[in-house]
PDB file of C-alpha atoms in Angstrom:
ATOM      1  CA  MET A   1       0.000   0.000   0.000  1.00 64.00           C
ATOM      2  CA  ASN A   2       1.392   3.393  -0.985  1.00 79.00           C
ATOM      3  CA  THR A   3       1.186   6.032   1.680  1.00 95.00           C
ATOM      4  CA  LEU A   4       2.176   9.675   1.375  1.00 98.00           C
ATOM      5  CA  GLY A   5       3.841  11.310   4.327  1.00 98.00           C
ATOM      6  CA  ALA A   6       4.929  14.936   4.527  1.00 98.00           C
ATOM      7  CA  ILE A   7       8.065  16.335   6.088  1.00 98.00           C
ATOM      8  CA  ILE A   8       8.140  20.068   6.710  1.00 98.00           C
ATOM      9  CA  LEU A   9      11.698  21.283   7.160  1.00 96.00           C
ATOM     10  CA  CYS A  10      11.836  24.039   9.768  1.00 92.00           C
ATOM     11  CA  GLY A  11      15.066  23.613  11.704  1.00 76.00           C
ATOM     12  CA  GLY A  12      17.071  26.489  10.243  1.00 69.00           C
ATOM     13  CA  GLY A  13      18.301  29.458  12.214  1.00 66.00           C
ATOM     14  CA  SER A  14      16.326  32.094  10.220  1.00 70.00           C
ATOM     15  CA  ARG A  15      19.341  34.409  10.402  1.00 74.00           C
ATOM     16  CA  ARG A  16      18.576  36.283   7.182  1.00 76.00           C
ATOM     17  CA  MET A  17      14.912  36.689   8.128  1.00 78.00           C
ATOM     18  CA  GLY A  18      15.785  37.859  11.622  1.00 68.00           C
ATOM     19  CA  ARG A  19      13.060  35.794  13.290  1.00 83.00           C
ATOM     20  CA  ASP A  20      11.595  32.293  13.138  1.00 82.00           C
ATOM     21  CA  LYS A  21      10.143  31.834   9.634  1.00 87.00           C
ATOM     22  CA  ALA A  22       7.746  29.132  10.815  1.00 86.00           C
ATOM     23  CA  LEU A  23       5.957  31.593  13.086  1.00 89.00           C
ATOM     24  CA  LEU A  24       5.598  34.451  10.593  1.00 91.00           C
ATOM     25  CA  ASP A  25       2.058  35.529   9.810  1.00 94.00           C
ATOM     26  CA  TRP A  26       0.929  34.870   6.244  1.00 94.00           C
ATOM     27  CA  GLY A  27      -2.619  36.125   5.763  1.00 91.00           C
ATOM     28  CA  GLY A  28      -3.702  35.351   9.314  1.00 95.00           C
ATOM     29  CA  GLN A  29      -1.936  31.985   9.619  1.00 96.00           C
ATOM     30  CA  ARG A  30       1.481  30.966  10.807  1.00 96.00           C
ATOM     31  CA  ALA A  31       3.713  29.777   7.976  1.00 96.00           C
ATOM     32  CA  ILE A  32       3.899  26.303   9.526  1.00 97.00           C
ATOM     33  CA  ASP A  33       0.110  26.016   9.597  1.00 98.00           C
ATOM     34  CA  ARG A  34      -0.194  27.069   5.940  1.00 97.00           C
ATOM     35  CA  VAL A  35       2.416  24.515   4.858  1.00 98.00           C
ATOM     36  CA  ALA A  36       0.810  21.765   6.973  1.00 98.00           C
ATOM     37  CA  ALA A  37      -2.596  22.531   5.400  1.00 98.00           C
ATOM     38  CA  LEU A  38      -0.992  22.295   1.954  1.00 98.00           C
ATOM     39  CA  ALA A  39       0.525  18.914   2.824  1.00 98.00           C
ATOM     40  CA  ARG A  40      -2.859  17.618   3.951  1.00 98.00           C
ATOM     41  CA  ALA A  41      -4.537  18.982   0.803  1.00 98.00           C
ATOM     42  CA  ALA A  42      -1.900  17.130  -1.232  1.00 98.00           C
ATOM     43  CA  GLY A  43      -2.987  13.867   0.382  1.00 98.00           C
ATOM     44  CA  ALA A  44      -0.428  13.428   3.132  1.00 98.00           C
ATOM     45  CA  GLU A  45      -1.777  10.853   5.561  1.00 96.00           C
ATOM     46  CA  ALA A  46       0.760  11.866   8.191  1.00 96.00           C
ATOM     47  CA  LEU A  47       3.171  14.724   8.612  1.00 97.00           C
ATOM     48  CA  VAL A  48       6.034  15.781  10.823  1.00 97.00           C
ATOM     49  CA  THR A  49       7.925  18.984  11.250  1.00 97.00           C
ATOM     50  CA  ALA A  50      11.648  18.394  11.301  1.00 95.00           C
ATOM     51  CA  GLY A  51      13.843  20.428  13.599  1.00 89.00           C
ATOM     52  CA  ALA A  52      11.315  22.349  15.697  1.00 88.00           C
ATOM     53  CA  ASP A  53       8.361  21.684  17.973  1.00 92.00           C
ATOM     54  CA  LEU A  54       5.654  23.946  16.576  1.00 94.00           C
ATOM     55  CA  GLY A  55       2.592  22.225  18.002  1.00 94.00           C
ATOM     56  CA  LEU A  56       2.422  19.520  15.328  1.00 96.00           C
ATOM     57  CA  PRO A  57       3.982  16.061  15.317  1.00 96.00           C
ATOM     58  CA  TRP A  58       7.717  16.650  15.096  1.00 96.00           C
ATOM     59  CA  VAL A  59      11.140  15.090  15.108  1.00 95.00           C
ATOM     60  CA  PRO A  60      14.350  16.724  16.247  1.00 92.00           C
ATOM     61  CA  ASP A  61      17.288  16.854  13.883  1.00 81.00           C
ATOM     62  CA  GLY A  62      19.482  13.834  14.472  1.00 72.00           C
ATOM     63  CA  GLU A  63      22.413  16.091  15.277  1.00 76.00           C
ATOM     64  CA  ALA A  64      23.070  19.822  15.558  1.00 75.00           C
ATOM     65  CA  GLY A  65      23.870  21.431  12.226  1.00 78.00           C
ATOM     66  CA  ALA A  66      22.491  18.426  10.328  1.00 84.00           C
ATOM     67  CA  GLY A  67      20.906  20.710   7.735  1.00 90.00           C
ATOM     68  CA  PRO A  68      17.867  19.919   5.653  1.00 93.00           C
ATOM     69  CA  VAL A  69      19.039  16.402   4.777  1.00 95.00           C
ATOM     70  CA  GLY A  70      19.335  15.638   8.489  1.00 94.00           C
ATOM     71  CA  GLY A  71      15.731  16.778   8.961  1.00 94.00           C
ATOM     72  CA  LEU A  72      14.573  14.841   5.920  1.00 96.00           C
ATOM     73  CA  LEU A  73      16.220  11.625   7.132  1.00 96.00           C
ATOM     74  CA  ALA A  74      14.807  12.025  10.654  1.00 95.00           C
ATOM     75  CA  GLY A  75      11.345  12.746   9.247  1.00 96.00           C
ATOM     76  CA  ALA A  76      11.444   9.788   6.861  1.00 96.00           C
ATOM     77  CA  ALA A  77      12.418   7.448   9.688  1.00 95.00           C
ATOM     78  CA  ALA A  78       9.600   8.750  11.885  1.00 96.00           C
ATOM     79  CA  LEU A  79       6.898   8.552   9.219  1.00 96.00           C
ATOM     80  CA  GLY A  80       7.515   5.151   7.701  1.00 91.00           C
ATOM     81  CA  ALA A  81       5.598   6.270   4.577  1.00 95.00           C
ATOM     82  CA  THR A  82       6.355   4.795   1.165  1.00 97.00           C
ATOM     83  CA  ARG A  83       6.314   8.184  -0.613  1.00 98.00           C
ATOM     84  CA  LEU A  84       7.491  11.471   0.865  1.00 98.00           C
ATOM     85  CA  LEU A  85       6.461  15.048   0.194  1.00 98.00           C
ATOM     86  CA  VAL A  86       9.220  17.318   1.473  1.00 98.00           C
ATOM     87  CA  LEU A  87       8.331  20.976   1.981  1.00 98.00           C
ATOM     88  CA  ALA A  88      10.146  24.016   3.331  1.00 95.00           C
ATOM     89  CA  VAL A  89       8.437  26.124   5.969  1.00 96.00           C
ATOM     90  CA  ASP A  90       9.806  29.252   4.302  1.00 94.00           C
ATOM     91  CA  ALA A  91       7.660  28.646   1.194  1.00 95.00           C
ATOM     92  CA  PRO A  92       4.127  29.035   2.588  1.00 96.00           C
ATOM     93  CA  THR A  93       2.679  30.407  -0.667  1.00 95.00           C
ATOM     94  CA  VAL A  94       3.263  27.201  -2.654  1.00 97.00           C
ATOM     95  CA  THR A  95      -0.041  25.986  -4.061  1.00 97.00           C
ATOM     96  CA  ILE A  96      -1.517  22.560  -4.653  1.00 98.00           C
ATOM     97  CA  GLU A  97      -1.223  23.329  -8.378  1.00 97.00           C
ATOM     98  CA  ASP A  98       2.525  23.862  -7.875  1.00 98.00           C
ATOM     99  CA  LEU A  99       2.790  20.434  -6.240  1.00 98.00           C
ATOM    100  CA  ALA A 100       0.617  18.525  -8.723  1.00 98.00           C
ATOM    101  CA  PRO A 101       3.419  17.738 -11.231  1.00 98.00           C
ATOM    102  CA  LEU A 102       5.671  16.506  -8.421  1.00 98.00           C
ATOM    103  CA  LEU A 103       2.942  14.337  -6.941  1.00 98.00           C
ATOM    104  CA  ALA A 104       2.200  12.857 -10.372  1.00 98.00           C
ATOM    105  CA  ALA A 105       5.870  12.144 -11.145  1.00 98.00           C
ATOM    106  CA  ALA A 106       6.895   8.567 -11.763  1.00 97.00           C
ATOM    107  CA  SER A 107       9.070   6.684  -9.338  1.00 97.00           C
ATOM    108  CA  PRO A 108      11.480   7.517  -7.765  1.00 98.00           C
ATOM    109  CA  GLY A 109      10.092  11.086  -7.672  1.00 98.00           C
ATOM    110  CA  ALA A 110      10.865  14.629  -8.727  1.00 98.00           C
ATOM    111  CA  THR A 111      11.809  18.142  -7.844  1.00 98.00           C
ATOM    112  CA  TYR A 112      11.934  21.309  -9.950  1.00 98.00           C
ATOM    113  CA  GLU A 113      14.904  22.372 -12.066  1.00 97.00           C
ATOM    114  CA  GLY A 114      17.305  24.382  -9.935  1.00 94.00           C
ATOM    115  CA  LEU A 115      15.260  23.923  -6.755  1.00 96.00           C
ATOM    116  CA  PRO A 116      15.734  20.975  -4.414  1.00 95.00           C
ATOM    117  CA  LEU A 117      12.491  21.811  -2.577  1.00 97.00           C
ATOM    118  CA  PRO A 118       9.689  21.022  -2.741  1.00 98.00           C
ATOM    119  CA  MET A 119      10.314  17.406  -3.635  1.00 98.00           C
ATOM    120  CA  VAL A 120       8.421  14.159  -3.812  1.00 98.00           C
ATOM    121  CA  LEU A 121      10.344  10.910  -3.559  1.00 97.00           C
ATOM    122  CA  ASP A 122       9.895   7.269  -2.831  1.00 98.00           C
ATOM    123  CA  ALA A 123      11.275   6.483   0.608  1.00 97.00           C
ATOM    124  CA  SER A 124      13.032   3.500  -0.942  1.00 97.00           C
ATOM    125  CA  ALA A 125      15.003   5.916  -3.169  1.00 98.00           C
ATOM    126  CA  LEU A 126      16.736   7.520  -0.195  1.00 97.00           C
ATOM    127  CA  PRO A 127      20.376   6.553  -0.670  1.00 97.00           C
ATOM    128  CA  GLU A 128      21.649   4.236   2.063  1.00 96.00           C
ATOM    129  CA  SER A 129      24.794   6.360   2.153  1.00 96.00           C
ATOM    130  CA  ALA A 130      22.832   9.602   2.788  1.00 96.00           C
ATOM    131  CA  GLU A 131      24.108  11.494   5.808  1.00 93.00           C
ATOM    132  CA  PRO A 132      22.994  14.512   7.800  1.00 93.00           C
ATOM    133  CA  GLY A 133      24.931  17.481   6.504  1.00 92.00           C
ATOM    134  CA  TRP A 134      24.718  16.445   2.855  1.00 95.00           C
ATOM    135  CA  PRO A 135      23.562  19.198   0.506  1.00 95.00           C
ATOM    136  CA  LEU A 136      19.990  18.606  -0.663  1.00 96.00           C
ATOM    137  CA  ARG A 137      21.196  18.670  -4.264  1.00 96.00           C
ATOM    138  CA  ARG A 138      23.417  15.638  -3.596  1.00 97.00           C
ATOM    139  CA  LEU A 139      20.468  13.726  -2.178  1.00 97.00           C
ATOM    140  CA  VAL A 140      18.314  14.695  -5.180  1.00 98.00           C
ATOM    141  CA  GLU A 141      21.027  13.522  -7.567  1.00 97.00           C
ATOM    142  CA  ARG A 142      21.792  10.261  -5.769  1.00 98.00           C
ATOM    143  CA  ALA A 143      18.095   9.431  -5.365  1.00 98.00           C
ATOM    144  CA  GLY A 144      17.686   9.796  -9.140  1.00 98.00           C
ATOM    145  CA  LEU A 145      14.868  12.324  -8.965  1.00 98.00           C
ATOM    146  CA  ALA A 146      13.586  13.892 -12.165  1.00 98.00           C
ATOM    147  CA  ALA A 147      14.049  17.658 -12.581  1.00 98.00           C
ATOM    148  CA  LEU A 148      10.806  19.123 -13.880  1.00 98.00           C
ATOM    149  CA  PRO A 149      10.560  22.545 -15.543  1.00 98.00           C
ATOM    150  CA  VAL A 150       9.157  25.275 -13.330  1.00 97.00           C
ATOM    151  CA  THR A 151       5.743  26.421 -14.477  1.00 88.00           C
ATOM    152  CA  ASP A 152       5.253  30.064 -15.434  1.00 86.00           C
ATOM    153  CA  GLY A 153       4.913  32.341 -12.438  1.00 89.00           C
ATOM    154  CA  ALA A 154       5.747  29.678  -9.841  1.00 96.00           C
ATOM    155  CA  MET A 155       9.443  30.370  -9.200  1.00 95.00           C
ATOM    156  CA  ALA A 156       8.985  32.964  -6.437  1.00 94.00           C
ATOM    157  CA  ARG A 157       6.442  30.782  -4.608  1.00 96.00           C
ATOM    158  CA  LEU A 158       8.640  27.714  -4.880  1.00 97.00           C
ATOM    159  CA  ARG A 159      11.779  29.548  -3.787  1.00 94.00           C
ATOM    160  CA  GLY A 160       9.997  31.021  -0.752  1.00 92.00           C
ATOM    161  CA  ALA A 161      11.194  33.796   1.527  1.00 91.00           C
ATOM    162  CA  ASN A 162      14.493  33.859   3.363  1.00 88.00           C
ATOM    163  CA  THR A 163      14.650  37.621   3.894  1.00 90.00           C
ATOM    164  CA  PRO A 164      12.129  40.301   4.895  1.00 88.00           C
ATOM    165  CA  GLU A 165      12.358  41.680   1.335  1.00 92.00           C
ATOM    166  CA  GLU A 166      11.514  38.311  -0.237  1.00 90.00           C
ATOM    167  CA  ARG A 167       8.617  37.930   2.182  1.00 92.00           C
ATOM    168  CA  ALA A 168       7.278  41.392   1.293  1.00 91.00           C
ATOM    169  CA  ASP A 169       7.505  40.507  -2.406  1.00 90.00           C
ATOM    170  CA  LEU A 170       5.550  37.274  -1.902  1.00 89.00           C
ATOM    171  CA  MET A 171       2.955  39.044   0.234  1.00 90.00           C
ATOM    172  CA  ARG A 172       2.368  41.559  -2.587  1.00 87.00           C
ATOM    173  CA  ARG A 173       1.692  38.757  -5.072  1.00 82.00           C
TER     174      ARG A 173
END
């Protein structure tokens, strides 16, 4: 039985933003709540936040400074799902339409050209050699994920907001 689980990466230091990106207000909702709602709308049967306890099921990073791959590996182990939707908390304006091509991608999964997140991958495609601290791009490459073209107008949403200026730009859209 194929199950979809979602991992929301939210363990970063938010240094460029100046405050916790997961807690920022986006149209009356915290970023984490918007991303969790998106994951559920995409069909995730279970979800975890990786790296921070934000009032949802969560897993700590396996080690300090483990980076996004550390959070992804910890989340995958906790979920036990056969297919994984990996989202970044700093991209709360991603839409279900943005995710549709990734969710429809053939095994082992896909991401967008030039962007390691969001991604959808089969849990079985996670390389056995994957380690916390790896760059996400290495994991994408070693897992054999397809790189799909970014649809018109989606790049800013998919890239998300790491600075107050990027956030203001997304809020205007």
